[in-house]
mmCIF file of C-alpha atoms in Angstrom:
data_model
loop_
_atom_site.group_PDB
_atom_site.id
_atom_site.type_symbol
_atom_site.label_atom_id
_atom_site.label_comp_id
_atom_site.label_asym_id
_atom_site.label_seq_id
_atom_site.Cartn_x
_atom_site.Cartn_y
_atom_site.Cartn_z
ATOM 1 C CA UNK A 30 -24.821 -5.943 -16.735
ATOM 2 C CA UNK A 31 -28.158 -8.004 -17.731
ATOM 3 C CA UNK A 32 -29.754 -4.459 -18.530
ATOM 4 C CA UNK A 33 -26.655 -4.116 -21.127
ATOM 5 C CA UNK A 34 -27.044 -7.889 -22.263
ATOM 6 C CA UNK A 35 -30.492 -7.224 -22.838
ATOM 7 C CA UNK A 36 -30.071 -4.120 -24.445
ATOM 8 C CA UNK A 37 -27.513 -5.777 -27.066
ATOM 9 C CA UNK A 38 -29.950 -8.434 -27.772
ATOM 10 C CA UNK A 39 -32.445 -6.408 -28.843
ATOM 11 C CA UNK A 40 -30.045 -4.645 -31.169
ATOM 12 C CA UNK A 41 -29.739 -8.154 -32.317
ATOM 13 C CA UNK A 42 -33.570 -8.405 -32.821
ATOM 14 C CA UNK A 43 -34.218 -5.466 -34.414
ATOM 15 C CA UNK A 44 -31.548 -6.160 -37.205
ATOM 16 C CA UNK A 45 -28.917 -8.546 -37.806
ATOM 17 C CA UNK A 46 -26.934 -6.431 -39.785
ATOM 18 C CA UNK A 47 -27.026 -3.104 -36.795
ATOM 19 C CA UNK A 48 -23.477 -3.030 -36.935
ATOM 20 C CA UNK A 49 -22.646 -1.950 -40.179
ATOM 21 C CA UNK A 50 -25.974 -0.075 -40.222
ATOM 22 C CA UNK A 51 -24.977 2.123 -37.589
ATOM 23 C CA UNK A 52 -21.382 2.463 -38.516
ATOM 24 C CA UNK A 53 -22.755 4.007 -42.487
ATOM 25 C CA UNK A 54 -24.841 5.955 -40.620
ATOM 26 C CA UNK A 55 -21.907 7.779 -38.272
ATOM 27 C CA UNK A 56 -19.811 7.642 -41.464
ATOM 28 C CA UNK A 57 -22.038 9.359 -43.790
ATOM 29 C CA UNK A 58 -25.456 10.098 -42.547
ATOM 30 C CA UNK A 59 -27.373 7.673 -44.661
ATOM 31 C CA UNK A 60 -30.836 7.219 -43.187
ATOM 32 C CA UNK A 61 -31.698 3.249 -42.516
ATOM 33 C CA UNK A 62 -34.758 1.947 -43.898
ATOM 34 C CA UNK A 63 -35.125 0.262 -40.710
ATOM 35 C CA UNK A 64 -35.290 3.252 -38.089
ATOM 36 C CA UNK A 65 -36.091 1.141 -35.089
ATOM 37 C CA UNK A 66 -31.998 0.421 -35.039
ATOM 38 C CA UNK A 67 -30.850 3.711 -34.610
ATOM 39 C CA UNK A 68 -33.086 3.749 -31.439
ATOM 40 C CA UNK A 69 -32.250 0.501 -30.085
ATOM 41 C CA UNK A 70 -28.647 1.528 -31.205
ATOM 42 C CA UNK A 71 -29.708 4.832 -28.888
ATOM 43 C CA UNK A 72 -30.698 3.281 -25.753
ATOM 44 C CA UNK A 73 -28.081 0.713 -25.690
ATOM 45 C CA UNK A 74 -25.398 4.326 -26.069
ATOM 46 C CA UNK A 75 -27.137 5.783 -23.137
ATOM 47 C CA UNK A 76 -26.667 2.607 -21.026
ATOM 48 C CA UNK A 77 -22.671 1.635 -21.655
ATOM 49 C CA UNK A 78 -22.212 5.658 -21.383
ATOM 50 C CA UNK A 79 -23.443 5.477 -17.484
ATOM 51 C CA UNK A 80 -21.891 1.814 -17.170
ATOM 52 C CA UNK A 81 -18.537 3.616 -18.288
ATOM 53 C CA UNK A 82 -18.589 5.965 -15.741
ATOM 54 C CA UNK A 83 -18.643 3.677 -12.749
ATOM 55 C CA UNK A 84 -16.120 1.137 -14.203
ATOM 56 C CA UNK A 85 -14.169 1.659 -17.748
ATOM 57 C CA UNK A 86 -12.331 -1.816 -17.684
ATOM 58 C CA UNK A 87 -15.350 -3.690 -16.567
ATOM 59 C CA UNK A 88 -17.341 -2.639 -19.255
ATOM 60 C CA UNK A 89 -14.929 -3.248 -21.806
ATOM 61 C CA UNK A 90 -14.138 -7.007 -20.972
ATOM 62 C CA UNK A 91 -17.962 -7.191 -21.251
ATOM 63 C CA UNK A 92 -18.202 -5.613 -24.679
ATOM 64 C CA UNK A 93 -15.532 -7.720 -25.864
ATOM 65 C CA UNK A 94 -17.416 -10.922 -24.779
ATOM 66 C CA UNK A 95 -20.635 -9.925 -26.041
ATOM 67 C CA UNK A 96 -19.587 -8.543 -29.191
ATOM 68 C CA UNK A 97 -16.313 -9.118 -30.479
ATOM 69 C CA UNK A 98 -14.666 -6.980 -33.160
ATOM 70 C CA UNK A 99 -17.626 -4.676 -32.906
ATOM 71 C CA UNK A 100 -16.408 -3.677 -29.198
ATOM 72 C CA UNK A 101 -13.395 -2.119 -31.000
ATOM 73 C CA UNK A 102 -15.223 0.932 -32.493
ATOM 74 C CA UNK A 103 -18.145 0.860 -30.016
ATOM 75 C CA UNK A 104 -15.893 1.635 -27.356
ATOM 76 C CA UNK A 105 -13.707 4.229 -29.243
ATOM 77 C CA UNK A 106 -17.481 5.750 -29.871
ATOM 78 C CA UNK A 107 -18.249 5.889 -25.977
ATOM 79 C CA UNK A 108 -15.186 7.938 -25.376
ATOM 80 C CA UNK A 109 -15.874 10.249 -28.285
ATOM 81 C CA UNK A 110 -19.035 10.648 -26.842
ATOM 82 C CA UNK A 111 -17.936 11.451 -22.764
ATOM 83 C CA UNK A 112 -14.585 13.334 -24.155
ATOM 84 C CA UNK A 113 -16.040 16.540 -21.798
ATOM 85 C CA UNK A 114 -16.792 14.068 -18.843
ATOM 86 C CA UNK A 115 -13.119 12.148 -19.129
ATOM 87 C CA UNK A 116 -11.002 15.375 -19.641
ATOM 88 C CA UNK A 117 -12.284 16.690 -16.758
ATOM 89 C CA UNK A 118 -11.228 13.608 -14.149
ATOM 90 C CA UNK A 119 -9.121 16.350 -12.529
ATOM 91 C CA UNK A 120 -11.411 18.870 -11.415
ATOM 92 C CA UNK A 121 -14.559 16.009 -10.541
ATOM 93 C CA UNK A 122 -11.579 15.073 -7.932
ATOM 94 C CA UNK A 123 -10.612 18.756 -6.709
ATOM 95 C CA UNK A 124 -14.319 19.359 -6.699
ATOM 96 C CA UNK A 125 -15.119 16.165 -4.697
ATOM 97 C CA UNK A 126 -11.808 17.496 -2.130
ATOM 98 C CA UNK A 127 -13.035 20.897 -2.125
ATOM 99 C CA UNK A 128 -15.801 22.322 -3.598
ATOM 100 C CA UNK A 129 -15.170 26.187 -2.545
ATOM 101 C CA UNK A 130 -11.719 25.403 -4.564
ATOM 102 C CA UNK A 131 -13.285 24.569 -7.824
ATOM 103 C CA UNK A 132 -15.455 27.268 -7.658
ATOM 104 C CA UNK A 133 -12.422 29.336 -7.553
ATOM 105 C CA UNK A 134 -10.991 27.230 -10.612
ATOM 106 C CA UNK A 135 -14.044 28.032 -12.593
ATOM 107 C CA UNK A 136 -13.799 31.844 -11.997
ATOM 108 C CA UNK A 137 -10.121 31.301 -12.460
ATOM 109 C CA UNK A 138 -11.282 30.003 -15.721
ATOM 110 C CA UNK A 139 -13.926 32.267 -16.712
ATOM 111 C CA UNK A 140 -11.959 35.354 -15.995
ATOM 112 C CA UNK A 141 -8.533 34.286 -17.861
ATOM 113 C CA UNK A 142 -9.697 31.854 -20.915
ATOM 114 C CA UNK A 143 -13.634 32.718 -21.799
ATOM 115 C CA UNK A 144 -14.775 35.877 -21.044
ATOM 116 C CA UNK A 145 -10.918 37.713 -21.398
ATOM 117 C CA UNK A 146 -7.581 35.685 -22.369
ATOM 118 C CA UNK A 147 -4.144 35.735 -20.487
ATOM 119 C CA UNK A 148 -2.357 33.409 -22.937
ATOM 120 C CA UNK A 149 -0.086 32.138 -19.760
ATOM 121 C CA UNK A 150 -3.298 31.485 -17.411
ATOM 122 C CA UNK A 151 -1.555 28.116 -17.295
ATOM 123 C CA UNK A 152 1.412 28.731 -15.756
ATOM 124 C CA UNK A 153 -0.431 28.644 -12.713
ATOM 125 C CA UNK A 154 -1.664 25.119 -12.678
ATOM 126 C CA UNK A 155 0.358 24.419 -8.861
ATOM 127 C CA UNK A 156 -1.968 27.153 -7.474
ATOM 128 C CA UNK A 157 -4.749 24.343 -8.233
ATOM 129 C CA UNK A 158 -2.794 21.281 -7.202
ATOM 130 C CA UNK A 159 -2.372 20.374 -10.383
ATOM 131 C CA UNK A 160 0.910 18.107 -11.700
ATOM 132 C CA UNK A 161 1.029 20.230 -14.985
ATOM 133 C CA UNK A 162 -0.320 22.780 -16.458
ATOM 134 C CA UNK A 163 -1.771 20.598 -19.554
ATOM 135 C CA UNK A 164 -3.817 19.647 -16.751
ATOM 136 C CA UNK A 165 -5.271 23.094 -16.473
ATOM 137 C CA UNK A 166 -5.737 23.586 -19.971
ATOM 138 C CA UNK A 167 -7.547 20.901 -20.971
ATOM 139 C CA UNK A 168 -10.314 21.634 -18.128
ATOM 140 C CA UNK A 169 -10.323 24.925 -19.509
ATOM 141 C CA UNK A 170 -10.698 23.796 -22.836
ATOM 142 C CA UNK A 171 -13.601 21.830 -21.884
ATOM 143 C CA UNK A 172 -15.471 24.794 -20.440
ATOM 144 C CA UNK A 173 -14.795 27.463 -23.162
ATOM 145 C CA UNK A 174 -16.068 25.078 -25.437
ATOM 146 C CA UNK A 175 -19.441 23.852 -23.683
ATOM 147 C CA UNK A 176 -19.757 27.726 -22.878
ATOM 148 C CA UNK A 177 -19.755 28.901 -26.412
ATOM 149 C CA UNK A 178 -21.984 25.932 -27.586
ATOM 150 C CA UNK A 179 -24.626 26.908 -25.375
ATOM 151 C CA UNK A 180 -23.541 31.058 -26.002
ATOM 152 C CA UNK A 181 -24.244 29.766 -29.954
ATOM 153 C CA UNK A 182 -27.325 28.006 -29.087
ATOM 154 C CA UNK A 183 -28.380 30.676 -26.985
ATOM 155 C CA UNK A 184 -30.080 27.827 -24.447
ATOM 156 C CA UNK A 185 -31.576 28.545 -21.819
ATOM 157 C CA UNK A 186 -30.052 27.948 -17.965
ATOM 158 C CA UNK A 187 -32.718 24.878 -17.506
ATOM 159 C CA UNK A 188 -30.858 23.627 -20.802
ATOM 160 C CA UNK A 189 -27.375 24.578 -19.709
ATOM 161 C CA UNK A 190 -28.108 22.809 -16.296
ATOM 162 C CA UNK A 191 -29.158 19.619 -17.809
ATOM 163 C CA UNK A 192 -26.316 19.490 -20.422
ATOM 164 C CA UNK A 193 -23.920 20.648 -17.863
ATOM 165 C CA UNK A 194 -24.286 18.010 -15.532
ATOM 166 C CA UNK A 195 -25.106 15.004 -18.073
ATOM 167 C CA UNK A 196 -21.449 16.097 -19.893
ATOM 168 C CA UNK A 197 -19.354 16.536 -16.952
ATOM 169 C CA UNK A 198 -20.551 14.954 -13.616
ATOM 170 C CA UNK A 199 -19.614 17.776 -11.717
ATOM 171 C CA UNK A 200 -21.640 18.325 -8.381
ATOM 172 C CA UNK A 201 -25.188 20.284 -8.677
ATOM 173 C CA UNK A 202 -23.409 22.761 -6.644
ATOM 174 C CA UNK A 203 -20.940 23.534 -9.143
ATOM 175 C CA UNK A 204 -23.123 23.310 -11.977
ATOM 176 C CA UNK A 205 -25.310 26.165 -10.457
ATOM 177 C CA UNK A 206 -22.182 28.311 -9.997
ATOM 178 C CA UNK A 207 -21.193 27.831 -13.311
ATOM 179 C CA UNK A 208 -24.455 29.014 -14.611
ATOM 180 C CA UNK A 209 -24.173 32.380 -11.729
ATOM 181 C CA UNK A 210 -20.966 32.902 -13.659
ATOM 182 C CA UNK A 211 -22.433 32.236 -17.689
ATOM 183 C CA UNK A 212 -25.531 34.604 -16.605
ATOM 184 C CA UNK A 213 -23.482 37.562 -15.307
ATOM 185 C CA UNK A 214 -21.269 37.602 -18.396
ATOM 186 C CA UNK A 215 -23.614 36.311 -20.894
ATOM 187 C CA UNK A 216 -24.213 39.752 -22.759
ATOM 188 C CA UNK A 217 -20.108 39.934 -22.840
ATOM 189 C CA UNK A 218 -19.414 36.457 -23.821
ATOM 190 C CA UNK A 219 -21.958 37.027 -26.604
ATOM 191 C CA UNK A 220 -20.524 40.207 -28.305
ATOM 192 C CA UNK A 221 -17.272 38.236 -28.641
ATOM 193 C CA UNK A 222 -18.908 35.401 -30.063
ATOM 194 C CA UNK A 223 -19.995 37.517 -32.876
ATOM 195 C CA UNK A 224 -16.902 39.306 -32.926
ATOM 196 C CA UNK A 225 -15.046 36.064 -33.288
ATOM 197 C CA UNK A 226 -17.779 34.843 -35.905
ATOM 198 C CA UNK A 227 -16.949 37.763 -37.937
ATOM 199 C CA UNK A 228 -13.436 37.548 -37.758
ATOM 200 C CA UNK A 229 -13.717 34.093 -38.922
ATOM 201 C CA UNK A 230 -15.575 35.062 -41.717
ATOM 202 C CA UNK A 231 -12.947 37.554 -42.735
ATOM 203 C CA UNK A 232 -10.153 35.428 -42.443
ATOM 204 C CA UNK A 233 -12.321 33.208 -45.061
ATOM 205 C CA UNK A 234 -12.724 35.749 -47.637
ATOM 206 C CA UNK A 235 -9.156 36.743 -47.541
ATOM 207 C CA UNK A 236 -8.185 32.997 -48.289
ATOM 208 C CA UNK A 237 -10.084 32.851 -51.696
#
């Protein structure tokens, strides 16, 4: 934790007032005079982030020490920020249990809520070990949204790699079947995110 300490403490140095800097600038954009914040503010996200990982409670006893009120919204911000990583608990655990198994999940997932949609996919959560099927949703939920970021984005599978396994955690392994999956469906899964674009857009103009 003295990396964290440290980490805080130059917060500290660069500006008293980084708090409330920070906060105006999540709230409404406004660019600081003082830049160097939002970069100390930056580095210190990317360390509690990792810290969170290993141990949630740990880390917020410490951030309640260090900075007081501020560890409030700080810590609400950290779990904004690994949503993907914490909604998917469930399948890091199958995957660390069985990695052949959460393959199967993801093709389970790919085949019946991203590239086509069964709108009872989740009824079959016990096939997966599962205890409900929210369970099963919300994992799939995770992946049809990270998949049409990076379909919208159009990245690249170096750039789906790296944002794959910084957002979830799951195994290299995995990752890479994920991306066999994404590249063998890509041209599909992009014609229905136009498609879906365009119905959006309809749906807009008949609302005004």
């Amino acid at each position: 934790m003295e990396q964290l300490r440290s980490l805080i403490q130059n917060l500290c140095n660069t500006d008293e007032e980084w708090s409330s800097i920070v906060q105006k600038y999540i709230k409404d954009h406004t660019e600081p005079q003082n830049k160097d914040v939002l970069k100390a503010f930056d580095d210190f996200m990317e360390c509690v982030c990792e810290k969170y990982k290993i141990c949630p409670a740990d880390l917020e006893n410490k951030l309640i020490e260090w900075l007081g009120e501020d560890a409030e919204w700080i810590f609400k911000l950290i779990k904004d920020t690994l949503y993907a990583y914490i909604e998917l608990q469930e399948y890091r655990q199958l995957a660390n249990k069985n990695e052949e198994k959460a393959k199967q999940l993801l093709k389970y997932i790919f085949d019946n809520a991203i590239i086509r949609y069964d709108p009872e996919f989740h009824l079959q959560y016990k096939k997966w070990r599962f205890n409900s099927p929210k369970q099963l949703l919300r994992i799939a939920s995770i992946f049809r949204g990270l998949t049409e970021y990076y379909i919208e984005r159009r990245y690249t599978t170096h750039a789906i790699k790296k944002d794959l396994l910084k957002e979830t955690g799951i195994s290299d392994t995995v990752c890479d079947y994920y991306i066999e999956i994404y590249e063998q469906n890509y041209t599909t899964m992009q014609l229905n995110y136009v498609v879906m674009q365009m119905r959006e857009e309809r749906e807009k103009d008949g609302c005004r």
